[in-house]
Short mmCIF file of C-alpha atoms in Angstrom, two decimals:
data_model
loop_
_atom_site.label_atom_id
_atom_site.label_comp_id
_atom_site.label_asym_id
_atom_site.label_seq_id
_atom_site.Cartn_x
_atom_site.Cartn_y
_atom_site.Cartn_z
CA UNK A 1 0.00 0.00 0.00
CA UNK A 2 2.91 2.38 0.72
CA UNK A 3 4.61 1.54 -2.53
CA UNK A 4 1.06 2.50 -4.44
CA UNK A 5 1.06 5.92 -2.63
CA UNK A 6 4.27 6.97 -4.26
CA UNK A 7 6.36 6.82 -6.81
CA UNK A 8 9.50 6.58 -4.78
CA UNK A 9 10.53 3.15 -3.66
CA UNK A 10 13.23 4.95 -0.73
CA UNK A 11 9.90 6.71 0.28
CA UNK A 12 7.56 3.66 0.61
CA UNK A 13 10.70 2.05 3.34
CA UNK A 14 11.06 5.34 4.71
CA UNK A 15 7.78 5.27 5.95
CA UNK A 16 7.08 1.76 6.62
CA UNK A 17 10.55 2.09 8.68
CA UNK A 18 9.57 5.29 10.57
CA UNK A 19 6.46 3.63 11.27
CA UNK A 20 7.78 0.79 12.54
CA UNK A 21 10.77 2.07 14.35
CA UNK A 22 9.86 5.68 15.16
CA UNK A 23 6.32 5.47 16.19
CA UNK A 24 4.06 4.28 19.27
CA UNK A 25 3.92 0.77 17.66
CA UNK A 26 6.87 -0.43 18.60
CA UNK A 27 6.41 0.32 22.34
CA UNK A 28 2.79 -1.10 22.04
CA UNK A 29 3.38 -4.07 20.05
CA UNK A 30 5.68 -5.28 22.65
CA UNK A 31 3.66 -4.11 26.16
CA UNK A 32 0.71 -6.57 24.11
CA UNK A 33 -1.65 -3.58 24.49
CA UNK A 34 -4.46 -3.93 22.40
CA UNK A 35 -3.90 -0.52 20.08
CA UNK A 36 -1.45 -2.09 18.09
CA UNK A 37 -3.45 -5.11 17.24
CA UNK A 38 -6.37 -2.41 16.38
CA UNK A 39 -3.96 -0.64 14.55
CA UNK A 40 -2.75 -3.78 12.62
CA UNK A 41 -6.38 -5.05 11.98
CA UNK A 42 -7.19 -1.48 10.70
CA UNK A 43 -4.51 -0.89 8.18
CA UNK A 44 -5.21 -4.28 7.21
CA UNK A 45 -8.59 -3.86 6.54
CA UNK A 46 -7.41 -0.84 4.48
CA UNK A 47 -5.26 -2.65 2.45
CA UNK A 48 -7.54 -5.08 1.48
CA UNK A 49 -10.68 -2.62 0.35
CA UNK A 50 -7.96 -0.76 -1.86
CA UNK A 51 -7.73 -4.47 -3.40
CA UNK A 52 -11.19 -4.23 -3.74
CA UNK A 53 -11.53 -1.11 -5.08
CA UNK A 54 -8.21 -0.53 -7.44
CA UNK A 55 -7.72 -4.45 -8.55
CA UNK A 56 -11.27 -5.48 -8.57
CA UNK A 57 -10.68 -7.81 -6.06
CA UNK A 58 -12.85 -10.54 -5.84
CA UNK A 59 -15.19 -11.47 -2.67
CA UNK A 60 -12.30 -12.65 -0.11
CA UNK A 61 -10.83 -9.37 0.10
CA UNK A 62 -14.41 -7.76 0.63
CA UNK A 63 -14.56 -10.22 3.53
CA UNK A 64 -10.90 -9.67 4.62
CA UNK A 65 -11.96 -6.40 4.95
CA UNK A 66 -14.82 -5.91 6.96
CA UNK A 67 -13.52 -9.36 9.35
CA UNK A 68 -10.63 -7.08 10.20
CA UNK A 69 -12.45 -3.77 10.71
CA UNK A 70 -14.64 -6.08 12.81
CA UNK A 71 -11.50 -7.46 14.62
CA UNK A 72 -9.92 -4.13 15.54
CA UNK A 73 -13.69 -2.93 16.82
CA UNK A 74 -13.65 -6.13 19.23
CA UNK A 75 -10.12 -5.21 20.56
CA UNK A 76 -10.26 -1.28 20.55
CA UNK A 77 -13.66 0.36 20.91
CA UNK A 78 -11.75 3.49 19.47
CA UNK A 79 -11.47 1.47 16.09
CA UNK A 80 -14.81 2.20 15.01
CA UNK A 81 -13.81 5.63 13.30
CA UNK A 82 -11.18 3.72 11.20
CA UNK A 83 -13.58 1.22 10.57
CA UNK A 84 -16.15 3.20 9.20
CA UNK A 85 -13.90 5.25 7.23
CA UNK A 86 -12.27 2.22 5.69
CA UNK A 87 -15.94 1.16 5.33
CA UNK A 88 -17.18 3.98 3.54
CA UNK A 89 -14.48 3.92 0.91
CA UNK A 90 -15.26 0.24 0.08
CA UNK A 91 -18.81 0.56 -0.53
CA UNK A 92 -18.13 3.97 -2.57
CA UNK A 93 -15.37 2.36 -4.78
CA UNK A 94 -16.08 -1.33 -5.18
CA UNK A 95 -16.97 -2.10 -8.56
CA UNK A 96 -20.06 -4.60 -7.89
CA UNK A 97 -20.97 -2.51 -4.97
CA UNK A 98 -24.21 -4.22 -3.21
CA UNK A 99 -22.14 -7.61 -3.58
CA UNK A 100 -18.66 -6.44 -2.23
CA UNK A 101 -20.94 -4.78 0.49
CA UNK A 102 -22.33 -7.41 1.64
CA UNK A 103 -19.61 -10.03 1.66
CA UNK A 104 -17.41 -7.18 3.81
CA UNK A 105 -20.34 -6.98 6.34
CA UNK A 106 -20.16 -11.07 6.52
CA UNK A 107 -16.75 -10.64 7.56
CA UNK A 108 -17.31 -8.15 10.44
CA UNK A 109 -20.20 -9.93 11.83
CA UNK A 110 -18.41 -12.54 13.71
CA UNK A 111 -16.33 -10.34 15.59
CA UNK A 112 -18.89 -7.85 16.48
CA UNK A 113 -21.39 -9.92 17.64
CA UNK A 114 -18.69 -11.59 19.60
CA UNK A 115 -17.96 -8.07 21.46
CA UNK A 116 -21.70 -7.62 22.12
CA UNK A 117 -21.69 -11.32 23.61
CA UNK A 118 -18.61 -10.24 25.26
CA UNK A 119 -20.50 -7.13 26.99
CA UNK A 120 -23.39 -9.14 27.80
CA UNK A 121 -21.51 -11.71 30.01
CA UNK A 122 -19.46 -9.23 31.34
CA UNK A 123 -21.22 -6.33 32.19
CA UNK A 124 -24.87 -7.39 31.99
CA UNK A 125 -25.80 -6.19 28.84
CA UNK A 126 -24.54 -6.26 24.90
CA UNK A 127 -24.57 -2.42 24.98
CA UNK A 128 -22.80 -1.92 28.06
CA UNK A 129 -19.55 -1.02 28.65
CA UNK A 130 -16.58 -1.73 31.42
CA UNK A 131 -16.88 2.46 31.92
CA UNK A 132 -20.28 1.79 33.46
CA UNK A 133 -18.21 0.30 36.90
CA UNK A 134 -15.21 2.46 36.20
CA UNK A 135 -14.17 4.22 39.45
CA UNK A 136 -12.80 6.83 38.25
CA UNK A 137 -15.05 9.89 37.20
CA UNK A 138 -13.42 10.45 33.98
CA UNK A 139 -14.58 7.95 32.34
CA UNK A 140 -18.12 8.78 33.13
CA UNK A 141 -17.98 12.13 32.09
CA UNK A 142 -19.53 13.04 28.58
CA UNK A 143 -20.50 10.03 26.93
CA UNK A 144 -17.92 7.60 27.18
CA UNK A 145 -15.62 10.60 28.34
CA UNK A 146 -15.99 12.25 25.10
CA UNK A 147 -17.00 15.94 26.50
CA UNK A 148 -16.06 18.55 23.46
CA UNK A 149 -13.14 19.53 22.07
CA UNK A 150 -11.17 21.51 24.97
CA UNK A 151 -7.62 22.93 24.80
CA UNK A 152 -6.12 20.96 27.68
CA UNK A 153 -6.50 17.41 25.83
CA UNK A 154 -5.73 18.92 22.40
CA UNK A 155 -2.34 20.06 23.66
CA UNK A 156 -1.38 16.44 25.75
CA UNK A 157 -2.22 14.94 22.09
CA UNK A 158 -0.44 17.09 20.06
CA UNK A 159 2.49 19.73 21.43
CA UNK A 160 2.99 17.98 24.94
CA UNK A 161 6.81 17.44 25.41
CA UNK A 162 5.90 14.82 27.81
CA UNK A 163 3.42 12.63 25.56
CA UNK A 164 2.72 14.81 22.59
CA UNK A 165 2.15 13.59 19.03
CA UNK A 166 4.89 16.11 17.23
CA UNK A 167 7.66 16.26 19.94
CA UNK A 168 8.01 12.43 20.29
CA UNK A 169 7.22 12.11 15.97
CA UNK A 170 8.19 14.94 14.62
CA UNK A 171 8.54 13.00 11.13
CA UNK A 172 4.42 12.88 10.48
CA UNK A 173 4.77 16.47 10.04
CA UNK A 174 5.65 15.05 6.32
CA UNK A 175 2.65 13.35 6.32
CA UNK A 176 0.65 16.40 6.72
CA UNK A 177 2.97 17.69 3.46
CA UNK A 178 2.60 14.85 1.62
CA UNK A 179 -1.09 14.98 1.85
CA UNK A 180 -1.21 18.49 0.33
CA UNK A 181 0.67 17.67 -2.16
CA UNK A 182 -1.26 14.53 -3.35
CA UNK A 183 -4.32 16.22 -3.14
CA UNK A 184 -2.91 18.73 -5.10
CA UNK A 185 -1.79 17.36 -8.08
CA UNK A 186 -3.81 16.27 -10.48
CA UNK A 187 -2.19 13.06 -11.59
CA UNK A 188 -1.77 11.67 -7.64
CA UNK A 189 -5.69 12.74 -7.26
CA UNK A 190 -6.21 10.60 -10.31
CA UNK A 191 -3.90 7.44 -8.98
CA UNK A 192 -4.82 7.47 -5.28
CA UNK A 193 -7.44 10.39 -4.14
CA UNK A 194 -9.48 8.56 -2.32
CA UNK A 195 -7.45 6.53 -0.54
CA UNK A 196 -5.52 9.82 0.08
CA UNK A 197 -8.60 11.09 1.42
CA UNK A 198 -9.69 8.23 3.46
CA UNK A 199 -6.31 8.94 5.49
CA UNK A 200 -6.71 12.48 5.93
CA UNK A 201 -10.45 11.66 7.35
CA UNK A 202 -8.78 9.31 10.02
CA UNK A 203 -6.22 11.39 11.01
CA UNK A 204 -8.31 14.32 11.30
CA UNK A 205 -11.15 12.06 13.61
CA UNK A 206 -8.80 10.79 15.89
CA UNK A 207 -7.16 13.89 16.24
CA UNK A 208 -10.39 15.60 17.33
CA UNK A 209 -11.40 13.01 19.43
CA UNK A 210 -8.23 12.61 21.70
CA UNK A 211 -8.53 16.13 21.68
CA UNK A 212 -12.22 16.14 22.90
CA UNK A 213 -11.95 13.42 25.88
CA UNK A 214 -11.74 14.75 29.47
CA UNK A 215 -7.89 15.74 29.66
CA UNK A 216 -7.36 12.94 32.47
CA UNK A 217 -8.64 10.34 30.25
CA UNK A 218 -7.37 11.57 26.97
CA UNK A 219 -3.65 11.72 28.98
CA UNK A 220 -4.33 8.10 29.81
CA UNK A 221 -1.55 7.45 32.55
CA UNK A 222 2.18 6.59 31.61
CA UNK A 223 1.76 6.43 28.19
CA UNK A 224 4.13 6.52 24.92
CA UNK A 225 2.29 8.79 22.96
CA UNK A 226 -1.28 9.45 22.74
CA UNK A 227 -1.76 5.62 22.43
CA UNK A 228 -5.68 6.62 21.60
CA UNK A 229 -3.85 8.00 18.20
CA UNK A 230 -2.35 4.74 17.45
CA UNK A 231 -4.90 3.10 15.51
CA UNK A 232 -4.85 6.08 13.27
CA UNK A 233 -0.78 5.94 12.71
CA UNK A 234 -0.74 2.92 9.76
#
């Protein structure tokens, strides 16, 4: 997928390597907390509705698709905004849409109606979360601890020495560049707009909602990053 966004083979490794060795990933992947599987299942699920879309891909990656947007919903309740923005470029590109639609909502059936099975064992009810007991008042703030979008949580995400996104990355700044520049050009609009755009829509959601959680939650302890981010970073 990085190798279709650019022309440059150095720049596809660049990324992938920055990703992988300059980014919360790393530090996730190996604590085994459960962003960096979302993450994983997320980009995933991207990859395989551009297969869908750009290679007129047949049914199995319309169902590899939606099982792993389903997947990264069961492990990260944060997922859903990748999901559904992964999910909304599928059914707008994919050339036999009704069909490819439906074969990528087989796939994420399983794994959601595990998580509502999940919630119903666990908490009483398939709609109820592990915030309903939560001691602390933070998470019961807002819905879900999503209260607005508020300066304090907006600068932890973002310009925080301690935590934030662009002192401990400064390279996605070049992210931000390349984006403009895609969606710029006419020929890159042409190759890869919309998948362009379907990254610019994630980014830009997560962003705003680490940035509208109570600051205590959206700080999130001893963290490497604004882990809530890290589904967003593939």
């Amino acid at each position: 997928l990085a190798r279709r966004l650019t022309n440059s083979g150095d720049a596809a490794y660049a990324s992938l390597a920055a990703y992988a060795l300059g980014s919360m990933a790393l530090p996730y992947a190996i604590l085994f907390i459960s962003h960096e599987v979302a993450a994983a299942c997320a980009g995933g699920a991207f990859c395989a509705a551009v297969i869908v879309v750009r290679a007129q891909g047949r049914a199995r990656a319309a169902l590899a698709a939606g099982a792993l947007a389903g997947l990264a919903i069961l492990v990260d309740y944060q997922s859903v905004f990748a999901s559904a923005a992964v999910g909304g470029y599928l059914v707008w590109g994919a050339p036999e849409r009704l069909k490819q639609t439906a074969w990528a909502l087989v796939g994420a059936l399983p794994a959601l109606a595990l998580l509502l099975v999940y919630h119903a064992c666990c908490f009483g009810s398939p709609f109820r979360t592990g915030y309903s007991f939560a001691v602390d008042t933070a998470h019961q703030q807002g819905v879900l601890g999503v209260i607005g979008p508020n300066p304090q949580a907006l600068w932890q995400a973002t310009l925080d020495p301690a935590n934030g996104l662009l002192p401990l990355m400064p390279w996605i700044l070049l992210a931000v560049v390349g984006a403009f520049v895609a969606l710029r050009d006419r020929e890159t609009r042409r190759r890869v707009g919309p998948e362009v755009w379907v990254c610019v829509a994630v980014v830009g959601a997560y962003v705003l909602f680490v940035g509208s959680l109570v600051p205590e939650f959206g700080r999130a302890g001893w963290s490497v990053g604004p882990r809530y981010i890290g589904v967003a970073m593939p």
